[in-house]
Amino acid sequence: AIRTKSAEVERADSGISQMSARKWRNRASETLSSLQAWEAHRPCTDCGERDLPVETDMQNCNQRRADLCEKCRKRRTERKESVLEFVNTEASYGEDLRIIKEEFYLPMQAAGLLSQEQLLGVFSNFQELIDLNENFLEILQEEIDQAFDQGDDDLMTVCIGEIFLEFVNMLPAFQTYCLQQSSSVNMLNALEKEKELLRIFLNVSQNDNTALRRMNLRSFLMAPLQRVTKYPLLLSRIIKATTEYHPDHGSLREAKSRIESHLEHINMKTKQEGNTWTLRSFRQDSKKKREVINIEMRETALKTVGWLREETRFVMEGSLQLAQPPDGQWVKKGSKTLKFQNMQVLLLVNMKRVSESSLESAEPGPVKDAVLVLIRDKNNGKFHLLREPLRLSNCIVSTDPDCDDTFELIEIRREAFVFRDSDRARTHHWFRQIRRYSRELGSWKKRRNALPNIMISTPHTRP
């Protein structure tokens, strides 16, 4: 009796009645049922849908694939096949390049069938393509092997787009080879008619050398052209099978855009040189034409500054109007008194080796140098530099409240330039980007509040 009374008192002191306890038990049971229902219909890890087969959720040994809906499971299979196709075809292309070297170039060189100058004319820069292919294929294969070692049977951790952008310098090498292809074939035809021993060697090789698969030299020399035109198709297949939430999705699209721009640029150059052949036809719209022009301007800018391609970021590029004010009198009279000329301007930043995705982010990176390259409008198919690049570490960038459609760039102890765009908002965007890197690279500017001289009068101060 005493134990019963103490139990009743303890239950009363706890503040939980029998009815409340029953409600809590019912709520816990409902929560458990909800969790079990969610577990039975948990969302797909790729798309978030909830159409997973319930009976296989707890039985499938591969838990990661059990968390996928049927559509995403099929998409992963297609992506894996597309990634392997990209790598395998790159390996086959590399084998064709090695055949060119080992079965044609080296024997012809050893036998003295062609001089070194003639060999260079026929085979162009094929050795550069071999080196790039070997390095590219090595990285691709390492990524595939690492994914399998880590249990990633679907190859979801393999980022083809990022790897392609790391080797974007192979596109100019393809361009050099493609532009020389027509003259290489013409030289080979002329030499084959002229040199009987060369003609015999090529015929015997095609018929008796099993490594050539009964293909002639001209067919193998077309391998780089066929490969570079196949990249957009292979990348498109991977993009189609890659969800937009995948970390490589943006890099894949950028890689496809870059290769298409280079192909269009090659077609444009071949037409300028009077050749009738083209690599491939692409859409001719204004945006694509601007991208093609940018490629040639970028090559000119890179050669001028002498930076490594993989360490260079093109922050902004486009047409700006430029004027050089005499003795600063334009501050009082306004920009209407200035004579502007159209100019192609490129803002280049030299950064430490980081991934391409981080270069495109808005966060400031480890900037080593930044320059502004000024190029005159195209004349007779060539670009001409206005002057040596403007190093932003030696420049002051400012605006004036009375001339908000322009901004001024002063090179310390040298020249002053006034820039503007036809669109005022874009002018401000140019100003903000240039000022950002100018301030980052000059620590002395912070001490002087970004003024070239501490004795500058207040009314003419640029904010």
Coordinates of C-alpha atoms in Angstrom, one line a residue:
A1 CA 0.0 0.0 0.0
I2 CA 2.8 2.4 0.8
R3 CA 4.5 1.6 -2.6
T4 CA 1.3 2.3 -4.5
K5 CA 0.8 5.6 -2.8
S6 CA 4.3 6.7 -3.5
A7 CA 4.0 5.7 -7.1
E8 CA 0.8 7.7 -7.4
V9 CA 2.4 10.7 -5.9
E10 CA 5.4 10.4 -8.2
R11 CA 3.2 10.3 -11.2
A12 CA 1.3 13.3 -10.0
D13 CA 4.5 15.2 -9.4
S14 CA 5.8 14.5 -12.9
G15 CA 2.9 16.4 -14.4
I16 CA 2.1 13.8 -17.0
S17 CA -1.3 12.2 -16.8
Q18 CA -2.4 8.9 -18.3
M19 CA -4.2 10.7 -21.2
S20 CA -1.2 12.9 -22.0
A21 CA 1.1 9.9 -22.0
R22 CA -1.3 8.1 -24.4
K23 CA -1.2 11.1 -26.7
W24 CA 2.6 11.2 -26.7
R25 CA 2.7 7.5 -27.5
N26 CA 0.3 7.9 -30.4
R27 CA 2.2 10.9 -31.8
A28 CA 5.5 8.9 -31.6
S29 CA 3.8 6.1 -33.4
E30 CA 2.6 8.5 -36.1
T31 CA 6.1 10.0 -36.4
L32 CA 7.6 6.6 -36.8
S33 CA 5.1 5.7 -39.5
S34 CA 5.8 8.9 -41.3
L35 CA 9.6 8.2 -41.2
Q36 CA 9.0 4.7 -42.5
A37 CA 6.8 6.0 -45.3
W38 CA 9.4 8.7 -46.2
E39 CA 12.1 6.0 -46.2
A40 CA 9.9 3.8 -48.5
H41 CA 9.4 6.8 -50.9
R42 CA 12.6 8.8 -50.3
P43 CA 13.5 11.2 -53.1
C44 CA 15.9 10.4 -55.9
T45 CA 19.3 11.8 -55.1
D46 CA 19.7 13.2 -58.6
C47 CA 16.4 14.8 -59.5
G48 CA 14.4 14.8 -56.2
E49 CA 11.5 12.7 -57.6
R50 CA 9.8 10.1 -55.4
D51 CA 9.0 7.3 -57.9
L52 CA 11.5 4.7 -56.5
P53 CA 10.4 1.1 -56.4
V54 CA 9.5 0.4 -52.8
E55 CA 10.3 -3.3 -52.8
T56 CA 13.9 -2.8 -53.9
D57 CA 14.8 -0.1 -51.4
M58 CA 16.0 -2.4 -48.6
Q59 CA 17.2 -5.2 -50.9
N60 CA 19.4 -3.5 -53.3
C61 CA 23.1 -3.9 -52.3
N62 CA 24.2 -0.8 -54.1
Q63 CA 22.5 1.8 -51.8
R64 CA 23.5 4.7 -54.1
R65 CA 21.8 3.3 -57.1
A66 CA 18.8 2.3 -55.0
D67 CA 18.3 6.0 -54.2
L68 CA 17.8 6.8 -57.9
C69 CA 14.6 6.8 -59.9
E70 CA 14.4 4.9 -63.1
K71 CA 15.0 8.0 -65.3
C72 CA 18.1 9.1 -63.4
R73 CA 19.5 5.5 -63.3
K74 CA 19.2 5.4 -67.1
R75 CA 20.7 8.9 -67.4
R76 CA 23.7 7.8 -65.3
T77 CA 24.2 4.8 -67.6
E78 CA 24.1 7.1 -70.6
R79 CA 26.6 9.5 -69.0
K80 CA 29.0 6.7 -68.2
E81 CA 28.8 5.4 -71.7
S82 CA 29.4 8.9 -73.1
V83 CA 32.4 9.6 -70.8
L84 CA 34.0 6.2 -71.8
E85 CA 33.3 7.0 -75.4
F86 CA 35.1 10.3 -75.1
V87 CA 38.1 8.7 -73.4
N88 CA 38.3 5.7 -75.8
T89 CA 38.0 7.8 -78.9
E90 CA 40.7 10.0 -77.6
A91 CA 42.9 6.9 -77.2
S92 CA 42.1 5.8 -80.7
Y93 CA 43.0 9.2 -82.1
G94 CA 46.3 9.1 -80.2
E95 CA 47.1 5.7 -81.8
D96 CA 46.6 7.2 -85.2
L97 CA 49.0 10.0 -84.4
R98 CA 51.6 7.5 -83.3
I99 CA 51.1 5.6 -86.5
I100 CA 51.8 8.8 -88.4
K101 CA 55.1 9.2 -86.5
E102 CA 56.3 5.6 -86.3
E103 CA 55.1 4.2 -89.7
F104 CA 55.6 7.3 -91.9
Y105 CA 57.5 10.2 -90.5
L106 CA 60.5 8.3 -88.9
P107 CA 61.0 5.8 -91.8
M108 CA 60.8 8.6 -94.3
Q109 CA 63.3 10.6 -92.3
A110 CA 65.7 7.7 -91.8
A111 CA 65.6 6.8 -95.5
G112 CA 66.1 10.3 -96.6
L113 CA 63.0 10.3 -98.8
L114 CA 62.2 13.9 -97.8
S115 CA 64.3 16.7 -96.4
Q116 CA 63.6 18.2 -93.0
E117 CA 61.9 21.2 -94.6
Q118 CA 59.7 18.9 -96.7
L119 CA 58.8 16.7 -93.7
L120 CA 57.7 19.8 -91.8
G121 CA 55.6 21.0 -94.7
V122 CA 53.8 17.6 -95.0
F123 CA 53.4 16.7 -91.3
S124 CA 53.1 20.2 -89.9
N125 CA 53.0 20.4 -86.1
F126 CA 51.9 16.8 -85.5
Q127 CA 54.5 16.3 -82.8
E128 CA 52.8 19.0 -80.7
L129 CA 49.5 17.3 -81.2
I130 CA 51.0 14.0 -80.0
D131 CA 52.4 15.6 -76.8
L132 CA 49.0 17.2 -76.0
N133 CA 47.1 14.0 -76.7
E134 CA 49.4 12.0 -74.4
N135 CA 49.1 14.4 -71.5
F136 CA 45.3 14.9 -72.0
L137 CA 44.7 11.1 -72.2
E138 CA 46.9 10.5 -69.2
I139 CA 44.8 12.8 -67.0
L140 CA 41.5 11.4 -68.4
Q141 CA 42.6 7.8 -67.7
E142 CA 43.8 8.7 -64.2
E143 CA 40.4 10.2 -63.4
I144 CA 38.6 7.1 -64.7
D145 CA 40.8 4.7 -62.7
Q146 CA 40.5 6.8 -59.5
A147 CA 36.7 6.8 -59.8
F148 CA 36.6 3.0 -60.1
D149 CA 39.0 2.6 -57.2
Q150 CA 36.7 4.8 -55.0
G151 CA 33.7 2.7 -55.9
D152 CA 32.2 5.3 -58.3
D153 CA 31.0 2.8 -60.9
D154 CA 28.8 5.5 -62.6
L155 CA 31.9 7.8 -63.1
M156 CA 29.9 10.7 -61.6
T157 CA 33.1 12.1 -60.1
V158 CA 34.8 12.3 -63.5
C159 CA 34.6 15.9 -64.8
I160 CA 35.4 15.9 -68.5
G161 CA 34.5 19.6 -68.8
E162 CA 37.0 20.8 -66.2
I163 CA 39.7 18.6 -67.7
F164 CA 39.0 19.8 -71.2
L165 CA 39.3 23.4 -70.0
E166 CA 42.6 22.6 -68.3
F167 CA 43.9 21.6 -71.8
V168 CA 42.3 24.4 -73.7
N169 CA 45.7 25.3 -75.1
M170 CA 45.4 22.3 -77.5
L171 CA 42.8 24.2 -79.5
P172 CA 45.4 26.7 -81.0
A173 CA 47.5 23.6 -81.9
F174 CA 44.6 22.1 -83.8
Q175 CA 44.1 25.5 -85.5
T176 CA 47.7 25.6 -86.7
Y177 CA 47.4 22.1 -88.1
C178 CA 44.1 22.6 -89.8
L179 CA 45.1 25.9 -91.4
Q180 CA 48.2 24.2 -92.9
Q181 CA 46.3 21.1 -94.0
S182 CA 45.6 22.3 -97.6
S183 CA 49.2 23.2 -98.3
S184 CA 50.4 20.0 -96.7
V185 CA 48.2 17.8 -99.0
N186 CA 49.3 19.8 -102.0
M187 CA 53.0 19.4 -101.1
L188 CA 52.5 15.6 -100.6
N189 CA 50.8 15.3 -104.0
A190 CA 53.6 17.2 -105.7
L191 CA 56.4 15.2 -103.9
E192 CA 54.7 11.9 -104.7
K193 CA 54.7 12.7 -108.4
E194 CA 58.3 14.0 -108.3
K195 CA 59.9 11.2 -106.1
E196 CA 59.5 7.6 -107.3
L197 CA 60.9 6.1 -104.1
L198 CA 58.4 8.0 -102.1
R199 CA 55.6 6.7 -104.2
I200 CA 56.8 3.2 -103.9
F201 CA 57.2 3.5 -100.1
L202 CA 53.6 4.8 -99.7
N203 CA 52.1 2.1 -101.9
V204 CA 54.0 -0.7 -100.1
S205 CA 53.1 0.6 -96.7
Q206 CA 49.4 0.8 -97.5
N207 CA 49.2 -2.8 -98.9
D208 CA 51.7 -4.7 -96.7
N209 CA 51.8 -2.9 -93.4
T210 CA 49.0 -4.4 -91.3
A211 CA 49.2 -1.6 -88.7
L212 CA 47.8 0.8 -91.3
R213 CA 44.6 -1.1 -91.8
R214 CA 45.0 -0.6 -95.6
M215 CA 44.7 3.2 -95.1
N216 CA 47.1 5.6 -96.9
L217 CA 49.0 8.5 -95.4
R218 CA 46.4 11.1 -96.5
S219 CA 43.7 9.3 -94.4
F220 CA 45.9 9.4 -91.3
L221 CA 46.8 13.0 -91.8
M222 CA 43.0 13.8 -91.6
A223 CA 42.8 12.4 -88.1
P224 CA 43.4 15.7 -86.3
L225 CA 40.7 17.4 -88.4
Q226 CA 38.2 14.6 -87.7
R227 CA 39.0 14.7 -84.0
V228 CA 38.6 18.4 -83.4
T229 CA 35.3 18.4 -85.2
K230 CA 34.0 15.5 -83.1
Y231 CA 34.6 17.2 -79.8
P232 CA 31.3 19.3 -79.8
L233 CA 29.3 16.1 -80.5
L234 CA 31.0 14.1 -77.7
L235 CA 30.6 17.0 -75.3
S236 CA 26.9 17.4 -76.3
R237 CA 26.2 13.8 -75.4
I238 CA 27.8 14.1 -72.0
I239 CA 25.9 17.4 -71.4
K240 CA 22.6 15.8 -72.3
A241 CA 23.2 13.0 -69.8
T242 CA 24.5 15.3 -67.0
T243 CA 22.0 17.0 -64.7
E244 CA 22.3 20.7 -64.3
Y245 CA 23.1 20.3 -60.6
H246 CA 26.3 18.3 -61.4
P247 CA 29.4 20.3 -60.6
D248 CA 30.8 19.7 -64.2
H249 CA 27.7 20.9 -66.0
G250 CA 28.8 24.5 -66.4
S251 CA 32.3 23.5 -67.5
L252 CA 31.0 21.1 -70.1
R253 CA 28.9 23.9 -71.7
E254 CA 31.9 26.3 -71.6
A255 CA 34.1 23.7 -73.2
K256 CA 31.6 23.0 -76.0
S257 CA 31.3 26.8 -76.6
R258 CA 35.0 27.2 -76.8
I259 CA 35.6 24.4 -79.3
E260 CA 32.7 25.6 -81.5
S261 CA 34.1 29.1 -81.5
H262 CA 37.6 27.8 -82.5
L263 CA 36.1 25.7 -85.3
E264 CA 34.2 28.7 -86.6
H265 CA 37.4 30.8 -86.4
I266 CA 39.3 28.1 -88.4
N267 CA 36.6 28.2 -91.1
M268 CA 36.8 32.0 -91.2
K269 CA 40.6 31.9 -91.6
T270 CA 40.4 29.3 -94.4
K271 CA 38.0 31.5 -96.3
Q272 CA 40.3 34.5 -95.9
E273 CA 43.2 32.5 -97.4
G274 CA 41.1 31.5 -100.4
N275 CA 40.5 27.9 -99.5
T276 CA 37.1 26.3 -100.4
W277 CA 37.1 23.6 -97.7
T278 CA 35.6 24.1 -94.2
L279 CA 35.7 21.9 -91.1
R280 CA 32.1 22.2 -90.3
S281 CA 29.2 24.5 -90.7
F282 CA 27.9 26.4 -87.7
R283 CA 25.2 29.0 -87.0
Q284 CA 26.2 32.4 -88.3
D285 CA 24.8 34.8 -85.7
S286 CA 26.2 38.0 -84.4
K287 CA 27.1 36.5 -81.0
K288 CA 29.1 33.7 -82.6
K289 CA 30.9 36.2 -84.9
R290 CA 32.0 38.3 -81.9
E291 CA 33.3 35.1 -80.2
V292 CA 35.3 34.3 -83.4
I293 CA 36.9 37.8 -83.4
N294 CA 37.7 37.5 -79.7
I295 CA 39.7 34.3 -80.3
E296 CA 42.1 36.2 -82.6
M297 CA 42.3 39.2 -80.3
R298 CA 43.0 36.9 -77.4
E299 CA 45.9 35.3 -79.3
T300 CA 47.3 38.7 -80.0
A301 CA 47.0 39.8 -76.4
L302 CA 48.6 36.6 -75.1
K303 CA 51.6 36.9 -77.4
T304 CA 52.0 40.6 -76.3
V305 CA 52.0 40.0 -72.5
G306 CA 53.8 36.7 -72.7
W307 CA 51.7 34.9 -70.0
L308 CA 50.9 31.2 -69.8
R309 CA 47.5 30.5 -71.2
E310 CA 46.4 28.4 -68.3
E311 CA 47.2 31.3 -65.8
T312 CA 45.4 34.0 -67.8
R313 CA 41.9 35.0 -67.3
F314 CA 40.1 37.3 -69.8
V315 CA 37.9 39.4 -67.4
M316 CA 36.3 41.7 -70.0
E317 CA 36.8 42.4 -73.7
G318 CA 34.9 44.4 -76.3
S319 CA 34.7 47.7 -78.1
L320 CA 35.3 51.0 -76.2
Q321 CA 35.8 54.6 -77.3
L322 CA 39.1 56.1 -76.3
A323 CA 40.4 59.7 -76.1
Q324 CA 43.6 61.2 -74.8
P325 CA 42.8 64.6 -73.1
P326 CA 45.4 67.4 -73.5
D327 CA 46.8 68.6 -70.2
G328 CA 43.7 67.7 -68.2
Q329 CA 41.7 70.6 -69.6
W330 CA 38.8 68.3 -70.4
V331 CA 37.9 68.3 -66.7
K332 CA 36.7 71.9 -66.9
K333 CA 35.2 71.7 -70.4
G334 CA 33.6 68.2 -70.2
S335 CA 34.0 65.1 -72.4
K336 CA 32.2 66.8 -75.4
T337 CA 35.4 68.5 -76.3
L338 CA 37.3 65.2 -76.6
K339 CA 37.8 63.3 -79.9
F340 CA 37.0 59.6 -79.4
Q341 CA 38.1 56.7 -81.5
N342 CA 36.8 53.2 -81.5
M343 CA 39.2 50.6 -79.9
Q344 CA 39.1 46.9 -79.0
V345 CA 40.0 46.6 -75.3
L346 CA 40.9 43.5 -73.3
L347 CA 41.3 43.3 -69.6
L348 CA 43.6 40.4 -68.8
V349 CA 44.4 39.1 -65.3
N350 CA 47.4 36.8 -64.5
M351 CA 46.4 34.4 -61.7
K352 CA 47.9 31.5 -59.9
R353 CA 47.0 28.0 -61.2
V354 CA 43.5 27.3 -60.0
S355 CA 40.5 25.5 -61.4
E356 CA 38.6 27.1 -64.2
S357 CA 35.4 27.2 -62.2
S358 CA 36.9 29.3 -59.5
L359 CA 38.3 31.7 -62.0
E360 CA 34.8 32.5 -63.2
S361 CA 33.5 33.2 -59.7
A362 CA 33.0 36.7 -58.3
E363 CA 35.4 36.1 -55.4
P364 CA 38.7 37.8 -55.8
G365 CA 41.5 35.4 -56.7
P366 CA 45.3 35.4 -56.1
V367 CA 46.0 38.1 -58.7
K368 CA 49.6 38.4 -59.8
D369 CA 49.2 41.0 -62.5
A370 CA 46.6 42.7 -64.6
V371 CA 46.9 44.6 -67.9
L372 CA 44.7 46.5 -70.3
V373 CA 45.5 45.7 -74.0
L374 CA 44.4 48.3 -76.5
I375 CA 43.9 47.0 -80.1
R376 CA 42.9 49.0 -83.1
D377 CA 40.0 47.9 -85.2
K378 CA 40.7 45.1 -87.7
N379 CA 42.5 46.2 -90.8
N380 CA 43.3 43.9 -93.8
G381 CA 42.6 40.8 -91.6
K382 CA 45.1 41.8 -88.9
F383 CA 44.9 43.4 -85.5
H384 CA 47.3 46.2 -84.5
L385 CA 48.3 47.1 -81.0
L386 CA 47.9 50.8 -80.1
R387 CA 50.7 50.7 -77.6
E388 CA 52.2 48.4 -75.1
P389 CA 49.8 47.0 -72.5
L390 CA 48.7 49.3 -69.6
R391 CA 49.7 47.6 -66.4
L392 CA 47.1 48.4 -63.8
S393 CA 49.6 48.3 -61.0
N394 CA 50.9 51.6 -62.4
C395 CA 47.6 53.2 -63.1
I396 CA 44.9 55.3 -61.3
V397 CA 41.3 54.8 -62.4
S398 CA 38.7 57.4 -61.5
T399 CA 35.5 59.1 -62.5
D400 CA 34.1 62.6 -62.4
P401 CA 30.6 63.5 -61.2
D402 CA 30.1 65.9 -64.0
C403 CA 31.1 63.3 -66.7
D404 CA 29.4 60.1 -65.5
D405 CA 29.4 58.6 -69.0
T406 CA 33.2 58.3 -69.0
F407 CA 36.0 57.2 -66.7
E408 CA 39.7 58.2 -66.7
L409 CA 42.8 56.0 -66.5
I410 CA 46.1 57.7 -65.6
E411 CA 49.3 55.9 -66.1
I412 CA 51.7 57.2 -63.5
R413 CA 54.3 59.7 -65.0
R414 CA 53.2 58.9 -68.5
E415 CA 49.8 59.3 -70.3
A416 CA 46.1 59.7 -69.5
F417 CA 43.2 58.0 -71.2
V418 CA 39.4 58.6 -71.2
F419 CA 37.2 55.7 -71.9
R420 CA 33.5 55.3 -72.5
D421 CA 31.0 52.7 -73.9
S422 CA 28.0 53.4 -76.0
D423 CA 26.0 52.0 -73.1
R424 CA 26.4 54.0 -69.8
A425 CA 25.8 50.9 -67.6
R426 CA 28.5 49.0 -69.4
T427 CA 30.8 52.0 -69.0
H428 CA 30.3 51.8 -65.3
H429 CA 30.9 48.0 -65.3
W430 CA 34.2 48.5 -67.1
F431 CA 35.2 51.2 -64.6
R432 CA 34.4 49.0 -61.6
Q433 CA 36.4 46.0 -63.0
I434 CA 39.5 48.0 -63.9
R435 CA 39.5 49.9 -60.6
R436 CA 39.2 46.7 -58.7
Y437 CA 42.4 45.2 -60.1
S438 CA 44.2 48.5 -60.0
R439 CA 43.6 48.8 -56.3
E440 CA 44.5 45.2 -55.6
L441 CA 47.9 45.5 -57.2
G442 CA 49.1 48.8 -55.8
S443 CA 49.5 48.8 -52.0
W444 CA 50.8 52.5 -52.1
K445 CA 47.5 53.6 -53.6
K446 CA 45.7 52.6 -50.4
R447 CA 48.0 54.9 -48.4
R448 CA 47.3 57.8 -50.7
N449 CA 43.6 57.0 -51.2
A450 CA 44.2 56.0 -54.8
L451 CA 45.6 59.4 -55.7
P452 CA 48.7 59.8 -57.9
N453 CA 49.9 62.8 -56.0
I454 CA 49.0 63.9 -52.4
M455 CA 49.0 67.6 -53.6
I456 CA 46.1 67.1 -56.0
S457 CA 43.5 69.8 -55.4
T458 CA 40.2 68.7 -53.9
P459 CA 37.9 70.0 -56.7
H460 CA 39.5 67.7 -59.3
T461 CA 39.7 64.6 -57.0
R462 CA 38.4 61.4 -58.6
P463 CA 36.3 59.3 -56.2

